[in-house]
Amino acid sequence: MLTSRTFLHRTRAGAVRKVVREHYLRDDIACGAAACSLCVPPPSGAACLQPEPGAASSLCSAPHYLVPDTNLLLHQIDIVEDAAIRNVVLLQTVLQEVRARSAPVYKRLRDLLASPDKHFYSFTNEHHRETYIEQEQGESSNDRNDRAIRVAVKWYNEHLKKMNTEEKIQVIFLTNDRKNKEKALEEGITAYTCEEYVKSLIANPDLVDRLACISDAENEIENARVIFPEHLPLSKLQQGIKSGTFLQGTFRASRENYLEATVWVHGDAEENKEIIIQGLKHLNRAVHEDIVAVELLEKSDWVALSSVVLQDEGQNEEDTEKEEEKENMLKTSINKNMSRPTGRVVGIIKRNWRPLCGMLSKSQIKEARRHLFTPADRRIPRIRIETRQASTLEGQRIIVAIDGWPRNSRYPNGHFVKNLGTAGDKETETEVLLLEHDVPHQPFSQAVLNFLPKMPWSITEKDMSYREDLRHLCVCSVDPPSCTDIDDALHCRELENGNLEVGVHIADVSHFIRPGNALDQESAKRGTTVYLCEKRIDMVPELLSSNLCSLRSNVDRLAFSCIWEMNHRAEILKTRFTKSAINSKASLTYAEAQMRIDSTSMNDDITVSLRGLNKLAKILKKRRIDNGALTLSSPEVRFHMDSETHDPIDLQTKELKETNSMIEEFMLLANISVAQKIYEEFSECALLRKHPAPPPSNYDILVKAAKSKNLEIKTDSAKALADSLDKAETPDFPYLNTLLRILATRCMMQAVYFCSGMDNDFHHYGLASPIYTHFTSPIRRYADIIVHRLLAVAIGADGTYPELTDKHKLADLCKNLNYRHKMAQYAQRASVAFHTQLFFKSKGVVNEEAYILFVRKNAIVVLIPKFGLEGTVFFEEKDKPKPSLSYNPEIPSLTVEDTTFYTFDKVKVNIVLDASNIQHQKIRMALIEPKILGSGIPDQTTLKKKASDEPEKKKKKLKE
């Protein structure tokens, strides 16, 4: 059956067009019930509704199917995902509405439909002849959709009555819409709210905790004190942004001060780029990373970012008087000359609420169900949740979702989602840091694994038809110990004409991951492999990362080769790129390769090749540095783990060998050569990487620190910086140069991926290269896979596809890759921090030499070279007499009593793990040398006492 709609449409040019939309209706769409003999059975393997009852309900003892409406799915998705909720019909009307309103919820529903255990069924009611309805005159789209859902529920009930089953299956309509429920009951439909149904589940009383707390906007301020101003509606916000009354930007909360935030304004305007928001009412219920509308305050009310550290530790959520006191304290500490654009949040354009990890702060009131949840991320406010499991959840890491933030509530409302495990447990903390840094880490789905090659795998004749056979070459790889995802291998040999042939051979991952399939989409979403201290979260499945793509020794592997002909002065005479097949003759560690190069007795082909590569690498590095490339420093640590407990037993900074530099030089050269080639062929859609030059103000701290040691650092260009860093040496203080390079690293901007057609500045500041990309690590970086595809098309080794040459899609991809790389970096640092805490937990108190990196108003930030560890030594302690402090920002220096501290001064510190706050354990440091007498500065005895006593105090308080 065919229905059609005709309407007139005016084009931009003003012409009127007649549009006819055809809508096909069918009789053969199955209901999805496994026991139904009236419908066409679904294909084998497809999910279908089971005749057995789901969870036992006191409201409905008979077997039943559930039909939820759109709003219920949008707000109660955590309930719907619970294992107790099975046999659910998702109507096409509902799925289309969810898709239009929330992509993340729609994705979760698609996953539920694909899950064989959940028995969710998608019913195409909009194309079924008996359930399709036309919109009536004067009826809104929303009312029409509500009616369509009720019609589908009635049809299901009538249809299921015709089934020959012992016990008739009932259909229950779930809705939180009062009017829709009333209409359903009038029409004889069994309908309940989500809360009514969940509370009726006999075997699942704890499921009530997962109910989202949906406030009634009309009644939320009744009988309650209003704390926050009302948010303006979206239409007014958009009007205000258009007229320039309001500014739109991303809200960024402060980690140090819960009453302060900044809004990073969208757009290219240089003026008012960053706006300060200060005070509870001005923050107006915005949460970190929300997109907000801001109104600027009068210039006389502008403030500066305060240097005050404020943590929200209040238990009484309705007490706002203390907040006002703290806000006044912030205002008195402001220097008017330092004031910057300041504003207030007038409305939320887009919420960025996500599931949050943290811990429950149990209420002091006995039998209380309302408790505060403290997120692990200090930038997120505490959340009020209702739970009956408070005693069980105390001391556990849990996940909570925000539901809303009424005007009369000091904190947002939320609901409990999941218990992750005991706080401090290694597995639990690893899960927390992955979730908090948004690292996709679920096992690869079957849909993804279906696109892996079938085993046993081998290179076929078809594979070799467009490849060069380089298996005869003496190729080898050099990597860190225990590396299994080997991306790159090299060779070097002398040619008959006396020149050298050097090859960089990279795993041909793009051969296995074809554009657009589920494996490609998952790799693009993950963006990068994440390396934690004891765990690797792969970007691609292990069969590829550690086997078929990994260039292991003595097995044939597919590669993408970049081959140069060079003279002995490392000057490139010819460059060519080819898809190839190689057979690596050795998988070496950096230490093994170094041993071969240094050995006087070894002269085999592999060793000769390595020596040739090393000699050329030294020339390439010197030339690069002469051109202005920077050699910076960043302390990296390596943990030595106990073989049984897997706890860290030793912590050392990584030692870099000559072979590290050798591999780096050829990877850089390959990346530059490939960047030139793909840009030459695809000037508008080449995926490149740039490193912007830092603004001059970034270098202030470095220049001042060097000046305090009578050294001059020039920052006019990368070359000037590199040269002055080379000259900045003091014979009696050899470590000073490393400290300067560490400080210079902190001044740098973040390197980013970009699309060549969307940017004009290609320069890579740190490498002093006019163009650069990533080609050499496709097993662990998705950007390299795209570059491989571009290069393959450029040399005629593979075909193109539309997305590859769409610069807007490539720009969106780059945005995701930059985000994933940044999050991976933060997750890696968090993993190092956690393992460092484990190390010092077992060590007790440790005394070590350190160097001052930064001088603050009331503290010094020090670096301990032995551990590559950074920490802060505070000169003030709560409830202790404050020492005399004098800070000079120009030098910079800090005088404490009679002792003055300068950047790079050598000190001795005491290190201990402070476990007084289970959620935010930290390494505390106290000064040992130089000793400052007659002050309340924390020493090692008070630190030791504080670290051990506070948990006991907390326990006593809870018992009371």
Coordinates of C-alpha atoms in Angstrom, one line a residue, residues 459-468 579:
I459 CA 50.7 -13.2 1.7
T460 CA 48.9 -14.1 -1.6
E461 CA 49.8 -13.7 -5.2
K462 CA 47.1 -11.0 -5.4
D463 CA 48.8 -9.1 -2.6
M464 CA 52.1 -9.2 -4.4
S465 CA 50.6 -8.0 -7.8
Y466 CA 51.1 -4.3 -6.8
R467 CA 54.0 -4.8 -4.3
E468 CA 57.7 -4.9 -4.4
K579 CA 54.0 -1.0 -1.1

